mmCIF file of C-alpha atoms in Angstrom:
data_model
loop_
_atom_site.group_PDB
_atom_site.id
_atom_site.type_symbol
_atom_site.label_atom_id
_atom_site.label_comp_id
_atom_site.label_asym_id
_atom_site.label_seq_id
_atom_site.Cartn_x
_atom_site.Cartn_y
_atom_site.Cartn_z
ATOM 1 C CA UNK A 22 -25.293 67.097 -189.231
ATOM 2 C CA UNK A 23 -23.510 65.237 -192.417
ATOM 3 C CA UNK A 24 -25.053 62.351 -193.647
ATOM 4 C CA UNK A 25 -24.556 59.455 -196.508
ATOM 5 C CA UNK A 26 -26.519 60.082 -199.557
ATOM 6 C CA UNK A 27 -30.177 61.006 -199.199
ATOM 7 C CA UNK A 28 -33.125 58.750 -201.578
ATOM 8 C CA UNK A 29 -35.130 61.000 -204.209
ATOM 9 C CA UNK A 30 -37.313 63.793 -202.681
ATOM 10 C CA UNK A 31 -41.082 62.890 -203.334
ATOM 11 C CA UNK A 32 -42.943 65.502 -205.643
ATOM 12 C CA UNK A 33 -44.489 67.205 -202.547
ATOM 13 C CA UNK A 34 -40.855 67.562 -201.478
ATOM 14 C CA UNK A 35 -39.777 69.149 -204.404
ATOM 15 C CA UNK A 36 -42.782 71.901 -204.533
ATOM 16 C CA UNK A 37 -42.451 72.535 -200.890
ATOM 17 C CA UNK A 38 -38.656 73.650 -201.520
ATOM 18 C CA UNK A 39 -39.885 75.664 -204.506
ATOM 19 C CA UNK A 40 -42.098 77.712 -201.967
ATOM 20 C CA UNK A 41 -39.213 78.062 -199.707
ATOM 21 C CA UNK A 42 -36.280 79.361 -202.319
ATOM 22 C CA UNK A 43 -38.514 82.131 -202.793
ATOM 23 C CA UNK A 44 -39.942 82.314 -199.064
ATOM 24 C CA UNK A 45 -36.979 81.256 -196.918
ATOM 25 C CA UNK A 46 -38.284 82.504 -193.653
ATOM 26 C CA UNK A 47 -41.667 81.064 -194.052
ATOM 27 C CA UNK A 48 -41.747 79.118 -190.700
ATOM 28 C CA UNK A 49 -45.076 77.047 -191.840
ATOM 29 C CA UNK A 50 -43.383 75.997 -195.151
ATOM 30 C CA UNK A 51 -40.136 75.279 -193.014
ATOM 31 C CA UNK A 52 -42.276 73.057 -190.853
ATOM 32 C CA UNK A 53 -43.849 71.260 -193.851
ATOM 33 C CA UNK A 54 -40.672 70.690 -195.692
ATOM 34 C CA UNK A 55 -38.785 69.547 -192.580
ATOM 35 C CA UNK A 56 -40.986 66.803 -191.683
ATOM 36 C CA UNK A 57 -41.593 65.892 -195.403
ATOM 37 C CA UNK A 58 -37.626 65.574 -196.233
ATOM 38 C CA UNK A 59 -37.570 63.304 -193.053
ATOM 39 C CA UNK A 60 -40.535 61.092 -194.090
ATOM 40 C CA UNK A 61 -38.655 60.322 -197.197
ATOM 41 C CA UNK A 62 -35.556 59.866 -195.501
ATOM 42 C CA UNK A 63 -33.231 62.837 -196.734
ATOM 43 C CA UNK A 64 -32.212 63.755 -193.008
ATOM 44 C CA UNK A 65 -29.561 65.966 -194.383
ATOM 45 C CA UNK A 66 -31.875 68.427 -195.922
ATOM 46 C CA UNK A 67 -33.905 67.734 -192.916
ATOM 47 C CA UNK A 68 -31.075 68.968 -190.755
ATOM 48 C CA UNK A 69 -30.975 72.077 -193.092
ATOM 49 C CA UNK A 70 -34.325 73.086 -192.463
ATOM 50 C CA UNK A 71 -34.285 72.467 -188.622
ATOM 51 C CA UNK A 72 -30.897 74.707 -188.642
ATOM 52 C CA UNK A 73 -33.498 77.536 -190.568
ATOM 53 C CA UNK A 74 -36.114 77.125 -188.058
ATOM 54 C CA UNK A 75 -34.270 77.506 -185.000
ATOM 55 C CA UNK A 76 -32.698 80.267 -186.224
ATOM 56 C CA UNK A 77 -35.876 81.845 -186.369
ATOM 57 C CA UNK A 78 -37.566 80.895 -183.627
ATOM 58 C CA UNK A 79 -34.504 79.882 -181.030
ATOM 59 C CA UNK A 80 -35.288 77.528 -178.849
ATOM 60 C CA UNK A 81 -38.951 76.997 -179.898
ATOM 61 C CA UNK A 82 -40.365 74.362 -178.252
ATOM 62 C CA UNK A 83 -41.430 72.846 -182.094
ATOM 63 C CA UNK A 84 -38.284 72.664 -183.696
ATOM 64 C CA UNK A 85 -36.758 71.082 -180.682
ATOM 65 C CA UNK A 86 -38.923 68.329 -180.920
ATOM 66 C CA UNK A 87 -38.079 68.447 -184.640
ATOM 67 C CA UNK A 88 -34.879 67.464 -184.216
ATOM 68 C CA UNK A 89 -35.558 64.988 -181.158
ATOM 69 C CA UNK A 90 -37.211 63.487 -184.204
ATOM 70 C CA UNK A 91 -34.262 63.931 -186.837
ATOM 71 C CA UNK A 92 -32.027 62.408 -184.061
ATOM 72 C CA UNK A 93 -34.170 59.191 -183.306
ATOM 73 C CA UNK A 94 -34.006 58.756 -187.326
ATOM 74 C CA UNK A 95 -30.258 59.447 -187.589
ATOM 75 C CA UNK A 96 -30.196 57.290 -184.527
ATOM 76 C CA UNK A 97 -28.447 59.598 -182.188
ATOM 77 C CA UNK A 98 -30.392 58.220 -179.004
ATOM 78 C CA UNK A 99 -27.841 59.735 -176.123
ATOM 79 C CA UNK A 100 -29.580 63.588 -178.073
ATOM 80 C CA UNK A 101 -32.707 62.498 -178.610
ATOM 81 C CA UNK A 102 -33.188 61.479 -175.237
ATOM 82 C CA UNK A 103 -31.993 64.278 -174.142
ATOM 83 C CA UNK A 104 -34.166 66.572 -176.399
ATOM 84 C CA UNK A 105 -37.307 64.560 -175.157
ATOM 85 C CA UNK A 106 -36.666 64.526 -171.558
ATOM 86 C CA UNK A 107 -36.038 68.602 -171.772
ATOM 87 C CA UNK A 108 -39.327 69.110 -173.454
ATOM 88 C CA UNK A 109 -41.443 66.745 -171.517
ATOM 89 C CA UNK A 110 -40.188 68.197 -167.993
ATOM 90 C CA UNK A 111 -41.566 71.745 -169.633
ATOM 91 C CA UNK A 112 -44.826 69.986 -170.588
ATOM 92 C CA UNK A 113 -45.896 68.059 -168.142
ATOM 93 C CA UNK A 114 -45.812 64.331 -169.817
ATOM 94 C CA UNK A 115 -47.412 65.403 -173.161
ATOM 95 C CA UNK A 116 -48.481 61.668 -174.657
ATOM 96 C CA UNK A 117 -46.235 62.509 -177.580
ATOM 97 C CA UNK A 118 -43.287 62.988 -175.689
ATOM 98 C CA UNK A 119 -43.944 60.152 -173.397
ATOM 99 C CA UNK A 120 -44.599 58.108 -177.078
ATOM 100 C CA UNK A 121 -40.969 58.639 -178.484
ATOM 101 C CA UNK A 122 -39.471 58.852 -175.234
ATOM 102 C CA UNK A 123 -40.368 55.272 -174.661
ATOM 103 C CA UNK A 124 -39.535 54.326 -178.328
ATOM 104 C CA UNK A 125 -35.776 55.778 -177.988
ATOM 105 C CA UNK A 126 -35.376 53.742 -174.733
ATOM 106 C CA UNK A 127 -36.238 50.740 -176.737
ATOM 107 C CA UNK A 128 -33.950 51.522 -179.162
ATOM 108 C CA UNK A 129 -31.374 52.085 -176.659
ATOM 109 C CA UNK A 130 -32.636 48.407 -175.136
ATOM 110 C CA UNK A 131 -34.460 49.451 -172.290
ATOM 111 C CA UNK A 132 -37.001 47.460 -172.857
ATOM 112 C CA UNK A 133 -38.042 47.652 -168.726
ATOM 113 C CA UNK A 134 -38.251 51.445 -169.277
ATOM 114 C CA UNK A 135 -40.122 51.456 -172.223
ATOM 115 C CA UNK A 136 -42.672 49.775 -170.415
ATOM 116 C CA UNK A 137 -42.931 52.124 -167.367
ATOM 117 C CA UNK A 138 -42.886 54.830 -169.692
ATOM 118 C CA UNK A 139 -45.752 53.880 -171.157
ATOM 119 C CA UNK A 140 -47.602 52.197 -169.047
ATOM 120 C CA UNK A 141 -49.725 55.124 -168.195
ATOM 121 C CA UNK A 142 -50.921 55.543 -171.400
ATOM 122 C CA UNK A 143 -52.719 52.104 -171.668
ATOM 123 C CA UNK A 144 -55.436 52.430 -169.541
ATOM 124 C CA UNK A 145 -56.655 55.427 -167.182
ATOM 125 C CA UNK A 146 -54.112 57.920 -167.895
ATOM 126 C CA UNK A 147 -53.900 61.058 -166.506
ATOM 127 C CA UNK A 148 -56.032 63.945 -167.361
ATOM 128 C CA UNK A 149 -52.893 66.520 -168.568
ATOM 129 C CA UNK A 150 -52.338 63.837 -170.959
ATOM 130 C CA UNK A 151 -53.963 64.009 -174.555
ATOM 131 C CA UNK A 152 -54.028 60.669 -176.325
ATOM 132 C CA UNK A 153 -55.675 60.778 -180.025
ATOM 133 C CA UNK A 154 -56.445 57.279 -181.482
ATOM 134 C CA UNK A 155 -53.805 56.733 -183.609
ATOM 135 C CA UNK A 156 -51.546 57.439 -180.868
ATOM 136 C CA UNK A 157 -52.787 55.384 -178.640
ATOM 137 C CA UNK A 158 -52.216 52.456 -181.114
ATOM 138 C CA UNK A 159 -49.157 53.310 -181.364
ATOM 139 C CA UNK A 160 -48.615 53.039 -177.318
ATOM 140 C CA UNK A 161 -49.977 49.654 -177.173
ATOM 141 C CA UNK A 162 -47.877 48.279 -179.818
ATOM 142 C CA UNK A 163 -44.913 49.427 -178.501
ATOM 143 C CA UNK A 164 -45.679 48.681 -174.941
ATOM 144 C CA UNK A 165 -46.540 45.192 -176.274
ATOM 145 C CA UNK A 166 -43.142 45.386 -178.610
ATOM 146 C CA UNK A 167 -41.351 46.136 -175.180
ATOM 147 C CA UNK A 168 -43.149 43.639 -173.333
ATOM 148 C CA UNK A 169 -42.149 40.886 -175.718
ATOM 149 C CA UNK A 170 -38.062 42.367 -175.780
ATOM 150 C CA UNK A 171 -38.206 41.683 -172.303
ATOM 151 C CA UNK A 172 -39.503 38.199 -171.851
ATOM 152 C CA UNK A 173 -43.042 39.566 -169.886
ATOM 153 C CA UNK A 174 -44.916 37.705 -172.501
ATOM 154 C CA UNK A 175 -47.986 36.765 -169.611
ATOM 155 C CA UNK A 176 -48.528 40.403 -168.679
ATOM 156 C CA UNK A 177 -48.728 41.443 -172.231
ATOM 157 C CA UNK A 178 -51.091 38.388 -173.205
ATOM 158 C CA UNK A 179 -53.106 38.790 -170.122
ATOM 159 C CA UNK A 180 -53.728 42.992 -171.291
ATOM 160 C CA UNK A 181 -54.296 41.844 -174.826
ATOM 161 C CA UNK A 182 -57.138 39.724 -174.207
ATOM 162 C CA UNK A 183 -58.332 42.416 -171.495
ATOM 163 C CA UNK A 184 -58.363 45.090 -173.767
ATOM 164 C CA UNK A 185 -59.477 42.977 -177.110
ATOM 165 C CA UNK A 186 -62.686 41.842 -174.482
ATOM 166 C CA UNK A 187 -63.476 45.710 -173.830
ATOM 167 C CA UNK A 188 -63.023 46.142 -177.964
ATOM 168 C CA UNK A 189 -60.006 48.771 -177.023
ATOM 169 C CA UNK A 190 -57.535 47.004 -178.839
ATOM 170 C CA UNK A 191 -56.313 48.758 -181.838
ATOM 171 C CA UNK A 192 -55.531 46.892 -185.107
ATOM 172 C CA UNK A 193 -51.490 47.701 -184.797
ATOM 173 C CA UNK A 194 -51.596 46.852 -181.958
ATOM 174 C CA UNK A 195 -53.278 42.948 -182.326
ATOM 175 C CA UNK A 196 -50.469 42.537 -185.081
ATOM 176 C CA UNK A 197 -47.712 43.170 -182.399
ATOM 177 C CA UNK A 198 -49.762 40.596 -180.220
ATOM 178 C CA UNK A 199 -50.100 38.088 -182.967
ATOM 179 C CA UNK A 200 -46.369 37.300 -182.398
ATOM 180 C CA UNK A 201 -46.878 36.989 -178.510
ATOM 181 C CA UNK A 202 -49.803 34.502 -179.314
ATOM 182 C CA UNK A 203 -47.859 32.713 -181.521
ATOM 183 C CA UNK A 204 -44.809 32.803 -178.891
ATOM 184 C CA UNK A 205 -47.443 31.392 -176.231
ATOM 185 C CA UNK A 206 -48.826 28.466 -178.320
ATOM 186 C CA UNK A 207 -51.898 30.325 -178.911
ATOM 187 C CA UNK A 208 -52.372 29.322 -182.631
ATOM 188 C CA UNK A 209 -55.607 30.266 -183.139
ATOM 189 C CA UNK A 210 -55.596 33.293 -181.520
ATOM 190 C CA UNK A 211 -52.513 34.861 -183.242
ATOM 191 C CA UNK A 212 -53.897 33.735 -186.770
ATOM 192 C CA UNK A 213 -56.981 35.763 -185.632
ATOM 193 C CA UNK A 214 -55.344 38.969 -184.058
ATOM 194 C CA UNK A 215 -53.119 38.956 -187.436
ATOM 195 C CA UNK A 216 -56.083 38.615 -189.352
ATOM 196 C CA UNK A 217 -57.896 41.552 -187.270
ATOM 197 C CA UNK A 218 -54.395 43.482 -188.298
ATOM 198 C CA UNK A 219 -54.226 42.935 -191.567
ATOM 199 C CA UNK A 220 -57.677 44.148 -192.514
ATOM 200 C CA UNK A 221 -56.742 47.380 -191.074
ATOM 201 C CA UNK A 222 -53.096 47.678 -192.537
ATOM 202 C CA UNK A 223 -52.632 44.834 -194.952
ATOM 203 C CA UNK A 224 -48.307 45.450 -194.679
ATOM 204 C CA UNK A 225 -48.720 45.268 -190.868
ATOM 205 C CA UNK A 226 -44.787 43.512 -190.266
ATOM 206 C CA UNK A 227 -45.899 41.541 -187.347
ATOM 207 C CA UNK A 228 -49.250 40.142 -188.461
ATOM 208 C CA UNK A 229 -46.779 39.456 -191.527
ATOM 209 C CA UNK A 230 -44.828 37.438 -189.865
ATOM 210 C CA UNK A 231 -47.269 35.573 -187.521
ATOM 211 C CA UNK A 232 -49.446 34.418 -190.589
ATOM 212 C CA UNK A 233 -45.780 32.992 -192.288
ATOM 213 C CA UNK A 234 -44.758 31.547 -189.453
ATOM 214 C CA UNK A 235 -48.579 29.474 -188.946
ATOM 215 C CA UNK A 236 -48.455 28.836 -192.507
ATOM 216 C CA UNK A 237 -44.629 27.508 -191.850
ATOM 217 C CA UNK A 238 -45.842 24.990 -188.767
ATOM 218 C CA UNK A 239 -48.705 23.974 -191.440
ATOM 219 C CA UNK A 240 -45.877 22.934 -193.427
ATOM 220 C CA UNK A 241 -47.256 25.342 -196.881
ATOM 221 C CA UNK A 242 -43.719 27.273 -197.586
ATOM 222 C CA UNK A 243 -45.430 28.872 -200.697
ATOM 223 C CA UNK A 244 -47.937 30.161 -198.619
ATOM 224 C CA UNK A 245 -44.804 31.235 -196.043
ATOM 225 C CA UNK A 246 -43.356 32.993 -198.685
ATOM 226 C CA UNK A 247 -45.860 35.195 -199.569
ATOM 227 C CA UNK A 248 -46.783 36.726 -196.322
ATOM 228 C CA UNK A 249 -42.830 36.906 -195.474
ATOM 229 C CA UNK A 250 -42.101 38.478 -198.622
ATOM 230 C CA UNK A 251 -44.010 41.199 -197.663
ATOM 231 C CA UNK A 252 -42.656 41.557 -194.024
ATOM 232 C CA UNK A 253 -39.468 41.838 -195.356
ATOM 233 C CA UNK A 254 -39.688 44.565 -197.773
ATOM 234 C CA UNK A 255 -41.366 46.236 -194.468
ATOM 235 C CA UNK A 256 -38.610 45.555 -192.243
ATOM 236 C CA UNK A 257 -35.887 43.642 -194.296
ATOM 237 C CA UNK A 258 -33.531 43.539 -191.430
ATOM 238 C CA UNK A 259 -35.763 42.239 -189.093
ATOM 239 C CA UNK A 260 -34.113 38.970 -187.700
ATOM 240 C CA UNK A 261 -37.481 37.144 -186.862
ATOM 241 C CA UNK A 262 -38.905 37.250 -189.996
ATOM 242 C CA UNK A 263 -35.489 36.534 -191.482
ATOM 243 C CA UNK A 264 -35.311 33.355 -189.338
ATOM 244 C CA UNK A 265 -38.898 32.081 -190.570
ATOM 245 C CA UNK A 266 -37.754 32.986 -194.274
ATOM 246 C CA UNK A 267 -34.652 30.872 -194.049
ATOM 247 C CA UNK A 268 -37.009 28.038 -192.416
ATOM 248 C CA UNK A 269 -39.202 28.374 -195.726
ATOM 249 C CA UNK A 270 -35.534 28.314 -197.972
ATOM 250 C CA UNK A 271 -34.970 25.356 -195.986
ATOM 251 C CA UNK A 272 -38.297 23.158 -196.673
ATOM 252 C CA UNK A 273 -38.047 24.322 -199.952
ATOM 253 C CA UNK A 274 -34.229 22.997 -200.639
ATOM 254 C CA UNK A 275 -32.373 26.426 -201.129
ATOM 255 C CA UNK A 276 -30.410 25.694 -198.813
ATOM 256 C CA UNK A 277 -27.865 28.443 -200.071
ATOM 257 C CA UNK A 278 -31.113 31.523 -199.908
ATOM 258 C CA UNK A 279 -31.630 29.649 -196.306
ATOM 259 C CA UNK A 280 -28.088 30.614 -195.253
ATOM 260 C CA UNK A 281 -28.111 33.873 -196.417
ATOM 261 C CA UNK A 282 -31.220 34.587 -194.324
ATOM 262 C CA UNK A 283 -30.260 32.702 -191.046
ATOM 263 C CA UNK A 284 -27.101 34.525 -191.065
ATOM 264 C CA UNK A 285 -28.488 38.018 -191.525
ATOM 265 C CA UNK A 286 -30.916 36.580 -189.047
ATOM 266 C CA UNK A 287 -27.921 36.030 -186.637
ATOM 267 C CA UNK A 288 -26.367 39.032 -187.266
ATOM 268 C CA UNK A 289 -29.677 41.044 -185.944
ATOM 269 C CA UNK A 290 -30.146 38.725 -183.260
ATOM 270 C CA UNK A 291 -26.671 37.723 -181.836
ATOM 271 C CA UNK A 292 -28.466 36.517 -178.692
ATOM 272 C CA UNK A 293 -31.211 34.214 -180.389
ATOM 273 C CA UNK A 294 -29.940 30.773 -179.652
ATOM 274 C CA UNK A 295 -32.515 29.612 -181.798
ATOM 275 C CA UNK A 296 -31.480 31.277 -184.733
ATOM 276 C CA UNK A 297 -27.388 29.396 -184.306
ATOM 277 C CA UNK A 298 -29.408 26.226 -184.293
ATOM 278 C CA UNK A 299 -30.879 27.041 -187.706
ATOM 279 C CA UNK A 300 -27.882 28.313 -189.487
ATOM 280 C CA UNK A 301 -25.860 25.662 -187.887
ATOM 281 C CA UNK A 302 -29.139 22.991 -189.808
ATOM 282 C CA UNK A 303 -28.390 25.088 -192.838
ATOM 283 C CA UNK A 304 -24.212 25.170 -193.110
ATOM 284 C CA UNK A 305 -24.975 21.181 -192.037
ATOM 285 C CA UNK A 306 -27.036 20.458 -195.091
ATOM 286 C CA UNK A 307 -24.842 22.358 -197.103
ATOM 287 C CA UNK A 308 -22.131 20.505 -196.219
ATOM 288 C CA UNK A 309 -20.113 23.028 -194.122
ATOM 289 C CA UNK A 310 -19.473 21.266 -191.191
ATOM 290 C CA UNK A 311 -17.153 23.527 -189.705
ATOM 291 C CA UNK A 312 -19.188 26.429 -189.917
ATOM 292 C CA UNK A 313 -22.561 24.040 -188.607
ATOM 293 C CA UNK A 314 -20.195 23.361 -185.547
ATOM 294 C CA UNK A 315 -19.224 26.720 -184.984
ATOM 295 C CA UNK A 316 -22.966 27.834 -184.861
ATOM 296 C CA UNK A 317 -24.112 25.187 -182.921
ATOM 297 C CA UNK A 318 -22.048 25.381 -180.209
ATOM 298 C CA UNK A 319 -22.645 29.678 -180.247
ATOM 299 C CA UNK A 320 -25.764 27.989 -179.756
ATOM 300 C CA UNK A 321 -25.159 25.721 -176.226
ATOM 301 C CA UNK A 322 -23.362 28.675 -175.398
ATOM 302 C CA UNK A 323 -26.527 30.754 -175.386
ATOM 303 C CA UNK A 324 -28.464 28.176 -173.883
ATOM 304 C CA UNK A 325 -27.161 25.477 -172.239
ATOM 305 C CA UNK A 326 -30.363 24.090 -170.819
ATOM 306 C CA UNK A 327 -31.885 23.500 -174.539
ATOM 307 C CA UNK A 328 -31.794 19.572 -175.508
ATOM 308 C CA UNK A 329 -32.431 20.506 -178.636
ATOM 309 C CA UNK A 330 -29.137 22.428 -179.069
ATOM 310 C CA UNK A 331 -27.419 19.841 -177.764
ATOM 311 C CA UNK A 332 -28.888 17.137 -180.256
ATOM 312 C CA UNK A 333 -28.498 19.361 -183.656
ATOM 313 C CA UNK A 334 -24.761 19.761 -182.200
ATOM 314 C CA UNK A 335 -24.412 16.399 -181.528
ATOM 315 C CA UNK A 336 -25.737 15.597 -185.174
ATOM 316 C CA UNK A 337 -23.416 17.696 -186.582
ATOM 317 C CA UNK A 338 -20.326 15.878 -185.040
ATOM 318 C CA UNK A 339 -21.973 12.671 -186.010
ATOM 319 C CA UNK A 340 -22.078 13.979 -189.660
ATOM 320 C CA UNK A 341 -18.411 15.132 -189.774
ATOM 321 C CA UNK A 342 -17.905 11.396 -188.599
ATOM 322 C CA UNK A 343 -16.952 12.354 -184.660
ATOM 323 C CA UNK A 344 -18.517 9.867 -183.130
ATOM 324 C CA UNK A 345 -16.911 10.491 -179.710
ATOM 325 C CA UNK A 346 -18.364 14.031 -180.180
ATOM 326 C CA UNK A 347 -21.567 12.710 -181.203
ATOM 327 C CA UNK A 348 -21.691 10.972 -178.030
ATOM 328 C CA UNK A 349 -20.866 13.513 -175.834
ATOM 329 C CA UNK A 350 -23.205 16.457 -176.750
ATOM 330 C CA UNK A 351 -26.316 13.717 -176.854
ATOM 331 C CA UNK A 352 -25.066 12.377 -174.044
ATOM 332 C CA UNK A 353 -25.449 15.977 -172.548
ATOM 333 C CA UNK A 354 -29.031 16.502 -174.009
ATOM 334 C CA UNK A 355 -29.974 12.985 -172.915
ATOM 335 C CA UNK A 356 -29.402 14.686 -169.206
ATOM 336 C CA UNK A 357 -31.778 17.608 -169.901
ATOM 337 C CA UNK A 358 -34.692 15.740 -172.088
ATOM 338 C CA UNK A 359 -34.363 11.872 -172.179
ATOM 339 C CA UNK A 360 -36.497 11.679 -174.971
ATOM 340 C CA UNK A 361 -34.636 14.238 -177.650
ATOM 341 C CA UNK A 362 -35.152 12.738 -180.542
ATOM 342 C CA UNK A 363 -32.190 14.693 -182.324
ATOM 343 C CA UNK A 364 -29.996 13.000 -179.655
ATOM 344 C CA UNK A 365 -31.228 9.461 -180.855
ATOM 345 C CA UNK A 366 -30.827 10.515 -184.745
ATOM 346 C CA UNK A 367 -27.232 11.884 -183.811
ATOM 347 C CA UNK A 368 -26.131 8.197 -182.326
ATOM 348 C CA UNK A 369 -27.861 6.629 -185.434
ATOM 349 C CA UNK A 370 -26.314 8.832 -187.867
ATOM 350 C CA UNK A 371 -22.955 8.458 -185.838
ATOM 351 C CA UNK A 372 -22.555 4.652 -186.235
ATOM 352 C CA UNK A 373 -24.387 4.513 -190.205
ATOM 353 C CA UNK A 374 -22.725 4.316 -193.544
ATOM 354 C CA UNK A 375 -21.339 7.545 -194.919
ATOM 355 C CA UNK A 376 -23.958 9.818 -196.675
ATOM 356 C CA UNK A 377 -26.559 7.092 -196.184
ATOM 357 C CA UNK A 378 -29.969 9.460 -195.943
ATOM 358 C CA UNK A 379 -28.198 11.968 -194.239
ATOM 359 C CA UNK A 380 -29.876 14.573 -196.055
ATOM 360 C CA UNK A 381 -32.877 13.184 -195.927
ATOM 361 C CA UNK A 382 -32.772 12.013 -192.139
ATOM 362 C CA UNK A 383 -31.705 16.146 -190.967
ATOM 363 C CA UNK A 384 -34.085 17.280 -193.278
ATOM 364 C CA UNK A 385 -36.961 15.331 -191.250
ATOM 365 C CA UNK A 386 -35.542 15.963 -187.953
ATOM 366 C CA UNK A 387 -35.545 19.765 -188.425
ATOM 367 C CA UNK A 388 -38.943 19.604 -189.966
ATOM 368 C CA UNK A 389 -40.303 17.546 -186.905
ATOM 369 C CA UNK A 390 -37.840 19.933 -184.680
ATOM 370 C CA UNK A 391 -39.278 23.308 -185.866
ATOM 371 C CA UNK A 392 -42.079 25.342 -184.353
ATOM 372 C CA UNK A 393 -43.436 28.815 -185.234
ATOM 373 C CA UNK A 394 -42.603 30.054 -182.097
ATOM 374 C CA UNK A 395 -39.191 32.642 -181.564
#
């Protein structure tokens, strides 16, 4: 159970291993100190104290869940799988088990399982199961975090605005759905369920993010900044709200900040064709053409059906002075969306003077391109 360097124990931390040095097979303070040490992230004392435990209670059904827990946080999914599925065949689908289960299955990227898991736990659940109301906030947002991994963004709307008409909607939960809102066009709904968050956890990430990202399509990158600012020290590797913070670099002019962002955006979301486009606008206005080419056509590759793609690659040949390039890739967009108007800027850009507004002109066309949506 070696692991890197542990941050500072907390003060409560520090007492609790006090008690223990002089009451080492104290299995409350054991409990205590295990679960504090992997709140503040020092899974290596952790991992001492479940050794201790199960030593003196072997096989206790506790400290096997203990370190289902210090696995998930270590992120040794394959064992903490495991772990859960043991302990929730021996008790008969406790809601806790069913919880984490789901949320390792995620993290594995099942997001289809996830949602069966926990699909039970939404509405009329059965009786053996004991759901607390924190939990069950917990089990919305992540069967609404799974829902949106997947794509099933009308069955998760369609719940949301069952459960937020019945008043069963928890606060974590609308911050989860303020993204799906946003995803769906609803603007005024996701400004509201982030709002509804907020109130009840003013760091919620999600509710975070969805207020940035309106105050992005409002075209207010101060206002951006500050709600995404936040999100980040939440979740600072959290490629959406690294893609909306390198759209508010990019308003702004920092275009370098932008393309540190978009490619840490990238790098957590290798499958976001959305997010090329956006690195490939930043390298572009930075005047790294071979690097805005590379990411633009990583993102056609990802989606070949998206015009839009298509024209931001097509202006980026124009800009390196391809024209035949330029041609082509509008030529291609053209076919999927007659009316891109990237496509017409590329041919403009292709057959204008050198340099002539050609920050200016991408600058416009991303701004008019962009939309809060993933």
């Amino acid at each position: 159970m070696n692991q890197p360097a542990s941050p500072p124990p907390s003060p409560r931390l520090v007492r609790l291993a006090g008690y223990l040095a002089q009451d080492p097979a104290n299995a409350g303070l054991l409990a205590e100190a295990c679960e504090e040490a992997m709140a503040c992230g020092r899974h290596e004392q952790a991992a001492a104290y479940i050794e201790s435990g199960e030593r003196l209670a072997p096989g206790a059904a506790e400290w096997r869940f203990r370190l289902a827990q210090w696995s998930i946080a270590t992120r040794d999914l394959a064992r903490a799988r495991s772990l859960l599925e043991e302990l929730r065949a021996s008790a008969r689908g406790d809601a806790v088990l069913v919880h984490d289960l789901a949320y390792v299955r995620l993290l594995e990227g099942d997001a289809a399982a996830a949602c069966e898991l926990l699909q039970p736990l939404l509405d009329d659940f059965p009786p053996h199961l004991t759901l607390p109301p924190e939990l069950a906030g917990r089990s919305q947002a992540l069967w609404l975090r799974a829902c949106h991994e997947r794509g099933a963004l009308d069955a998760a709307w369609a719940w949301t605005c069952e459960a937020q008409a019945a008043k069963r909607l928890a606060p974590v939960a609308a911050g989860v759905a303020s993204l799906i809102a946003l995803d769906l066009d609803e603007l005024a709904s996701a400004r509201s369920l982030a709002d509804f968050a907020l109130q009840s956890d003013p760091r919620q990430p999600e509710a975070l993010v969805a207020r940035g990202s309106l105050a992005l399509a409002a075209r207010s990158p101060d206002e951006a900044r500050g709600f995404l600012q936040q999100a980040l020290a939440r979740k600072p590797q959290d490629g959406r709200t690294l893609l909306a913070w390198g759209f508010a670099c990019l308003l702004e002019r920092d275009f370098p900040a932008a393309c540190d962002a978009l490619e840490r955006a990238v790098q957590a979301m290798p499958s976001h064709a959305q997010s090329w486009v956006a690195l490939g606008w930043t390298r572009l206005l930075l005047g790294e053409t071979a690097g805005a080419l590379a990411a633009l056509r990583s993102a056609v590759q990802l989606d070949p059906a998206d015009a839009q793609a298509h024209g931001a690659l097509a202006l980026a040949h124009a800009v390196s002075g391809d024209a035949d390039g330029a041609a082509r890739e509008a030529t291609q967009g053209e076919a999927i969306d007659a009316s891109d108007a990237l496509c017409k800027l590329a041919r403009e850009l292709a057959h204008a003077a050198p340099g002539a507004r050609r920050v200016e002109a991408l600058l416009e066309a991303l701004s008019d391109q962009w939309s809060p949506r993933a």
